[in-house]
Amino acid sequence: MPALTTSSDGFLLHGEPFRIISGAMHYFRIHPDQWADRLRKARLMGLNTVETYLPWNLHEPEPGTLVLDGFLDLPRWLRLAQEEGLHVLLRPGPFICAEWDDGGLPAWLVADHDIPLRTSDPRFTAAFDRYLEQLLPPLRPHFAANGGPVIAVQVENEYGAYGDDTAYLKHVEQALRSRGVEELLFTCDQANAEHLGTGSLPGTLATVTFGSRVEENLAALRTHQPEGPLMCAEFWIGWFDHWGGPHHTRSATDAAADLDRLLNAGASVNIYMFHGGTNFGFTNGANHKHAYEPTITSYDYDAALTESGDPGPKYHAFREVIARHAPVPDEPAPSKGPKLPLTDVDLDRRAPLLPYVRGLAGAVRSEDPSTMNELGVHTGYVLYRTTVPASGDGLLHFAGGVGDRAQIFVDGASVGVLERERHDETLPVRVPHAGAVLEVLVENMGGVNYGPRIGAPKGLLGPVSFQGDALHGWECRAVPLDDLDAVPFGPSDAATDAVPAFHRGTFDVDTPADTFLALPGWTKGQAWINGFHLGRYWNRGPQRTLYVPGPILRPGPNELVLLELHATTGTRAQLTDTPDLGPEND
């Protein structure tokens, strides 16, 4: 019998009435050395449960592999949660959305456009089954049936907003059950009749997602499910940001009032997010409804706990609300953590990107440019290179556009940028002579994480022509970013810093602590400290600083590397004690 069961109007844990007061935090968005701290702060706010998605794409980066270490050491995170006295809700997908690259679906799977995603097509279900065969055995000791903290597991994720393949939902449910998951299963959908109708399963608890209109949304759930617990599985207290958009915030007073309404109604809740964390590296997703909109590096979400783990206004407001409905630890609320003092970094070493990549072996040659998917490149950049037989002024046309952002160079000189979000396909250029070298540096800005465009191809998406004549004979090279020690740095020359280049500098640290990387005068690129990939920066905003977790720093010398794609007005960066995610927009 599962530890968590349902009654006519609530939950029972080991047969006793129990209300889930949970908060979302994604282990894969938090440095592992900070997991224990974040879990302790969850308990101190009054939470009795924490919730996390599982990113299939990271746990199985290639077919048949399983990664469960470092940021992905889920068994360790579960042990730490149990040591803190917290229960756990697991949401393994297959699809997670989460503003995560490709919604958590593996790139090797979505690259096969013949496979209909999130359906009962046996090619899709077989891939998920194989993943569960590997994933569940090391997790099984952490389920409540075996004395662990996991009390419930989600079936898929907001499927009612995507499809109506009930056979598929049943398959996911049985895939979990047949592999030893005895705990309570639940589905999660937006609180309307259509989504609940197509996203729910008979015999499986239905839950809903919303951020306001508490009574109305709980009533919609009760209409769909006349008996059983009322639960908001995602109570949205903030929101995520896109590059070029506003920084979303929500007042603590407003969010706390709605949390109070939820708890007054006797409902259970999972606060989304209790602690958002960071889209480190190339992990951010994107939305694409009317236009392509990539998500920023920060996943602060205006959560109760900030991106750097400090209690924000919502933390204290929620703690007061929870104390009116459930026990809150008789311990002081946590204070803000230490921050590194203001530190300037002089990036005095430099390596131009294009000459470095041109000299690398392993180019793929093809008549027409290959997409990133066809090249097996899941993230980052690809450099395409060919020659133009004609000279003069004309239109450079990219049939199908680019995915997602392309910088175009003729004989090494920048001639323009094309972007998927603007539906760009054509660029007027001047080719100085026949045989000029055309290079196109394409950046994957993040896989779409919601809706029918998951798995949309990246790179050059069709033939390229100049003055109406197709260009053939392409060299396609992935830009290697895993080993920055191989980059041939030399002295910096500010006069030539208007081309894509790596920049390197060092700085000293006395006592490692959290900090924030500010890049005034820099345009767009990637940042690493001590080889740890912080993520993407862009002066388009709203985000103006990148979070630097204290555990990646070390006493003494530390190294900062930037890949700047455009231009910089100087060679300095700064580590500051204050984050800047952009002007607030309630």
Short mmCIF file of N, CA and C in Angstrom, two decimals, residues 108-190:
data_model
loop_
_atom_site.label_atom_id
_atom_site.label_comp_id
_atom_site.label_asym_id
_atom_site.label_seq_id
_atom_site.Cartn_x
_atom_site.Cartn_y
_atom_site.Cartn_z
N TRP A 108 18.57 13.67 -29.20
CA TRP A 108 18.69 12.56 -30.15
C TRP A 108 17.33 11.99 -30.51
N LEU A 109 16.34 12.18 -29.65
CA LEU A 109 14.99 11.68 -29.93
C LEU A 109 14.21 12.68 -30.78
N VAL A 110 14.23 13.95 -30.40
CA VAL A 110 13.45 14.94 -31.14
C VAL A 110 14.03 15.22 -32.52
N ALA A 111 15.31 14.85 -32.74
CA ALA A 111 15.92 15.06 -34.05
C ALA A 111 15.30 14.17 -35.12
N ASP A 112 14.66 13.08 -34.70
CA ASP A 112 13.98 12.20 -35.66
C ASP A 112 12.55 12.70 -35.83
N HIS A 113 12.34 13.49 -36.88
CA HIS A 113 11.04 14.15 -37.05
C HIS A 113 9.95 13.20 -37.52
N ASP A 114 10.31 11.95 -37.76
CA ASP A 114 9.29 10.95 -38.10
C ASP A 114 8.58 10.43 -36.86
N ILE A 115 9.17 10.66 -35.69
CA ILE A 115 8.57 10.15 -34.45
C ILE A 115 7.66 11.22 -33.86
N PRO A 116 6.35 10.97 -33.80
CA PRO A 116 5.45 11.95 -33.17
C PRO A 116 5.66 11.95 -31.66
N LEU A 117 6.04 13.10 -31.14
CA LEU A 117 6.38 13.22 -29.73
C LEU A 117 5.14 13.15 -28.85
N ARG A 118 5.33 12.60 -27.65
CA ARG A 118 4.28 12.55 -26.63
C ARG A 118 3.02 11.87 -27.17
N THR A 119 3.22 10.74 -27.81
CA THR A 119 2.11 9.94 -28.34
C THR A 119 2.38 8.48 -28.03
N SER A 120 1.39 7.63 -28.32
CA SER A 120 1.54 6.19 -28.12
C SER A 120 2.28 5.52 -29.26
N ASP A 121 2.87 6.30 -30.16
CA ASP A 121 3.72 5.71 -31.18
C ASP A 121 4.79 4.86 -30.48
N PRO A 122 4.93 3.60 -30.88
CA PRO A 122 5.84 2.70 -30.15
C PRO A 122 7.29 3.14 -30.16
N ARG A 123 7.69 3.95 -31.14
CA ARG A 123 9.07 4.42 -31.14
C ARG A 123 9.31 5.42 -30.00
N PHE A 124 8.30 6.23 -29.72
CA PHE A 124 8.44 7.18 -28.61
C PHE A 124 8.32 6.45 -27.27
N THR A 125 7.31 5.62 -27.12
CA THR A 125 7.11 4.95 -25.83
C THR A 125 8.24 3.97 -25.53
N ALA A 126 8.80 3.33 -26.56
CA ALA A 126 9.91 2.41 -26.33
C ALA A 126 11.14 3.16 -25.82
N ALA A 127 11.38 4.37 -26.34
CA ALA A 127 12.52 5.16 -25.87
C ALA A 127 12.33 5.53 -24.40
N PHE A 128 11.12 5.93 -24.02
CA PHE A 128 10.87 6.29 -22.62
C PHE A 128 10.96 5.06 -21.73
N ASP A 129 10.45 3.93 -22.20
CA ASP A 129 10.53 2.70 -21.41
C ASP A 129 11.98 2.32 -21.13
N ARG A 130 12.84 2.43 -22.14
CA ARG A 130 14.25 2.09 -21.95
C ARG A 130 14.89 3.02 -20.91
N TYR A 131 14.52 4.28 -20.96
CA TYR A 131 15.02 5.26 -19.99
C TYR A 131 14.61 4.87 -18.57
N LEU A 132 13.32 4.53 -18.39
CA LEU A 132 12.85 4.14 -17.07
C LEU A 132 13.54 2.87 -16.57
N GLU A 133 13.83 1.95 -17.49
CA GLU A 133 14.52 0.71 -17.11
C GLU A 133 15.86 1.02 -16.44
N GLN A 134 16.51 2.07 -16.91
CA GLN A 134 17.80 2.46 -16.31
C GLN A 134 17.62 3.35 -15.09
N LEU A 135 16.67 4.27 -15.18
CA LEU A 135 16.53 5.32 -14.17
C LEU A 135 15.97 4.80 -12.85
N LEU A 136 14.94 3.97 -12.92
CA LEU A 136 14.19 3.65 -11.71
C LEU A 136 14.94 2.77 -10.70
N PRO A 137 15.75 1.79 -11.12
CA PRO A 137 16.42 0.97 -10.10
C PRO A 137 17.23 1.78 -9.09
N PRO A 138 18.05 2.76 -9.50
CA PRO A 138 18.78 3.52 -8.46
C PRO A 138 17.89 4.47 -7.66
N LEU A 139 16.68 4.76 -8.16
CA LEU A 139 15.77 5.64 -7.41
C LEU A 139 14.86 4.86 -6.48
N ARG A 140 14.66 3.57 -6.76
CA ARG A 140 13.66 2.79 -6.02
C ARG A 140 13.89 2.80 -4.51
N PRO A 141 15.12 2.75 -4.01
CA PRO A 141 15.29 2.80 -2.55
C PRO A 141 14.79 4.09 -1.92
N HIS A 142 14.56 5.12 -2.73
CA HIS A 142 14.17 6.42 -2.20
C HIS A 142 12.65 6.65 -2.25
N PHE A 143 11.91 5.63 -2.69
CA PHE A 143 10.45 5.73 -2.67
C PHE A 143 9.95 5.36 -1.28
N ALA A 144 8.81 5.94 -0.91
CA ALA A 144 8.29 5.76 0.44
C ALA A 144 8.02 4.30 0.77
N ALA A 145 7.65 3.50 -0.22
CA ALA A 145 7.41 2.07 0.01
C ALA A 145 8.65 1.37 0.53
N ASN A 146 9.82 1.95 0.25
CA ASN A 146 11.09 1.38 0.71
C ASN A 146 11.74 2.24 1.79
N GLY A 147 10.94 3.10 2.41
CA GLY A 147 11.45 3.93 3.49
C GLY A 147 12.03 5.25 3.07
N GLY A 148 11.87 5.63 1.79
CA GLY A 148 12.42 6.88 1.29
C GLY A 148 11.45 8.03 1.35
N PRO A 149 11.83 9.20 0.82
CA PRO A 149 11.00 10.40 0.93
C PRO A 149 9.97 10.59 -0.18
N VAL A 150 10.06 9.84 -1.28
CA VAL A 150 9.18 10.09 -2.43
C VAL A 150 7.79 9.54 -2.15
N ILE A 151 6.80 10.42 -2.09
CA ILE A 151 5.45 9.99 -1.74
C ILE A 151 4.48 10.03 -2.92
N ALA A 152 4.87 10.65 -4.03
CA ALA A 152 3.98 10.73 -5.19
C ALA A 152 4.80 11.00 -6.45
N VAL A 153 4.28 10.53 -7.59
CA VAL A 153 4.96 10.65 -8.87
C VAL A 153 3.96 11.11 -9.91
N GLN A 154 4.38 12.07 -10.73
CA GLN A 154 3.48 12.61 -11.75
C GLN A 154 3.55 11.79 -13.04
N VAL A 155 2.39 11.66 -13.70
CA VAL A 155 2.28 11.02 -15.00
C VAL A 155 2.26 12.12 -16.06
N GLU A 156 3.30 12.16 -16.91
CA GLU A 156 3.44 13.19 -17.96
C GLU A 156 3.40 14.57 -17.33
N ASN A 157 2.98 15.60 -18.10
CA ASN A 157 2.97 16.96 -17.56
C ASN A 157 2.09 17.86 -18.43
N GLU A 158 1.00 18.35 -17.86
CA GLU A 158 0.07 19.23 -18.57
C GLU A 158 -0.25 18.70 -19.97
N TYR A 159 -0.55 17.41 -20.03
CA TYR A 159 -0.79 16.79 -21.33
C TYR A 159 -2.06 17.32 -21.98
N GLY A 160 -3.03 17.77 -21.18
CA GLY A 160 -4.28 18.27 -21.75
C GLY A 160 -4.09 19.49 -22.62
N ALA A 161 -2.98 20.21 -22.45
CA ALA A 161 -2.69 21.37 -23.29
C ALA A 161 -2.01 20.97 -24.59
N TYR A 162 -1.70 19.67 -24.73
CA TYR A 162 -0.93 19.22 -25.89
C TYR A 162 -1.69 18.25 -26.78
N GLY A 163 -2.30 17.22 -26.18
CA GLY A 163 -2.88 16.17 -27.02
C GLY A 163 -4.04 15.48 -26.33
N ASP A 164 -4.56 14.44 -26.99
CA ASP A 164 -5.69 13.70 -26.44
C ASP A 164 -5.51 12.20 -26.61
N ASP A 165 -4.26 11.74 -26.63
CA ASP A 165 -3.93 10.34 -26.82
C ASP A 165 -3.98 9.63 -25.47
N THR A 166 -5.18 9.20 -25.07
CA THR A 166 -5.35 8.58 -23.77
C THR A 166 -4.53 7.30 -23.65
N ALA A 167 -4.38 6.60 -24.77
CA ALA A 167 -3.57 5.37 -24.74
C ALA A 167 -2.13 5.70 -24.34
N TYR A 168 -1.65 6.85 -24.74
CA TYR A 168 -0.30 7.26 -24.38
C TYR A 168 -0.20 7.52 -22.87
N LEU A 169 -1.15 8.27 -22.32
CA LEU A 169 -1.14 8.52 -20.88
C LEU A 169 -1.21 7.22 -20.09
N LYS A 170 -2.04 6.29 -20.55
CA LYS A 170 -2.13 5.00 -19.87
C LYS A 170 -0.80 4.25 -19.95
N HIS A 171 -0.12 4.39 -21.08
CA HIS A 171 1.17 3.72 -21.22
C HIS A 171 2.16 4.28 -20.22
N VAL A 172 2.22 5.61 -20.08
CA VAL A 172 3.15 6.21 -19.12
C VAL A 172 2.83 5.73 -17.70
N GLU A 173 1.54 5.71 -17.38
CA GLU A 173 1.13 5.24 -16.05
C GLU A 173 1.60 3.80 -15.82
N GLN A 174 1.34 2.92 -16.79
CA GLN A 174 1.71 1.52 -16.63
C GLN A 174 3.22 1.32 -16.69
N ALA A 175 3.92 2.17 -17.43
CA ALA A 175 5.38 2.08 -17.48
C ALA A 175 5.97 2.31 -16.09
N LEU A 176 5.36 3.22 -15.32
CA LEU A 176 5.81 3.47 -13.95
C LEU A 176 5.42 2.32 -13.02
N ARG A 177 4.14 1.92 -13.11
CA ARG A 177 3.65 0.87 -12.22
C ARG A 177 4.39 -0.45 -12.43
N SER A 178 4.58 -0.81 -13.69
CA SER A 178 5.19 -2.11 -13.99
C SER A 178 6.66 -2.17 -13.62
N ARG A 179 7.25 -1.01 -13.33
CA ARG A 179 8.66 -0.97 -12.95
C ARG A 179 8.84 -0.63 -11.47
N GLY A 180 7.80 -0.92 -10.69
CA GLY A 180 7.95 -0.89 -9.25
C GLY A 180 7.56 0.39 -8.55
N VAL A 181 6.94 1.33 -9.27
CA VAL A 181 6.50 2.56 -8.60
C VAL A 181 5.14 2.30 -7.95
N GLU A 182 5.13 2.16 -6.63
CA GLU A 182 3.91 1.87 -5.89
C GLU A 182 3.23 3.12 -5.38
N GLU A 183 3.94 4.25 -5.41
CA GLU A 183 3.40 5.45 -4.77
C GLU A 183 2.23 6.04 -5.56
N LEU A 184 1.55 6.97 -4.89
CA LEU A 184 0.42 7.64 -5.52
C LEU A 184 0.85 8.31 -6.82
N LEU A 185 0.08 8.15 -7.88
CA LEU A 185 0.33 8.80 -9.16
C LEU A 185 -0.67 9.94 -9.37
N PHE A 186 -0.21 11.00 -10.01
CA PHE A 186 -1.11 12.13 -10.27
C PHE A 186 -0.82 12.74 -11.63
N THR A 187 -1.82 13.40 -12.18
CA THR A 187 -1.64 14.20 -13.38
C THR A 187 -1.77 15.67 -13.00
N CYS A 188 -1.37 16.54 -13.91
CA CYS A 188 -1.32 17.97 -13.62
C CYS A 188 -1.70 18.72 -14.88
N ASP A 189 -2.73 19.56 -14.80
CA ASP A 189 -3.19 20.30 -15.97
C ASP A 189 -3.72 21.66 -15.56
N GLN A 190 -3.85 22.54 -16.55
CA GLN A 190 -4.47 23.83 -16.29
C GLN A 190 -5.94 23.60 -15.92
#
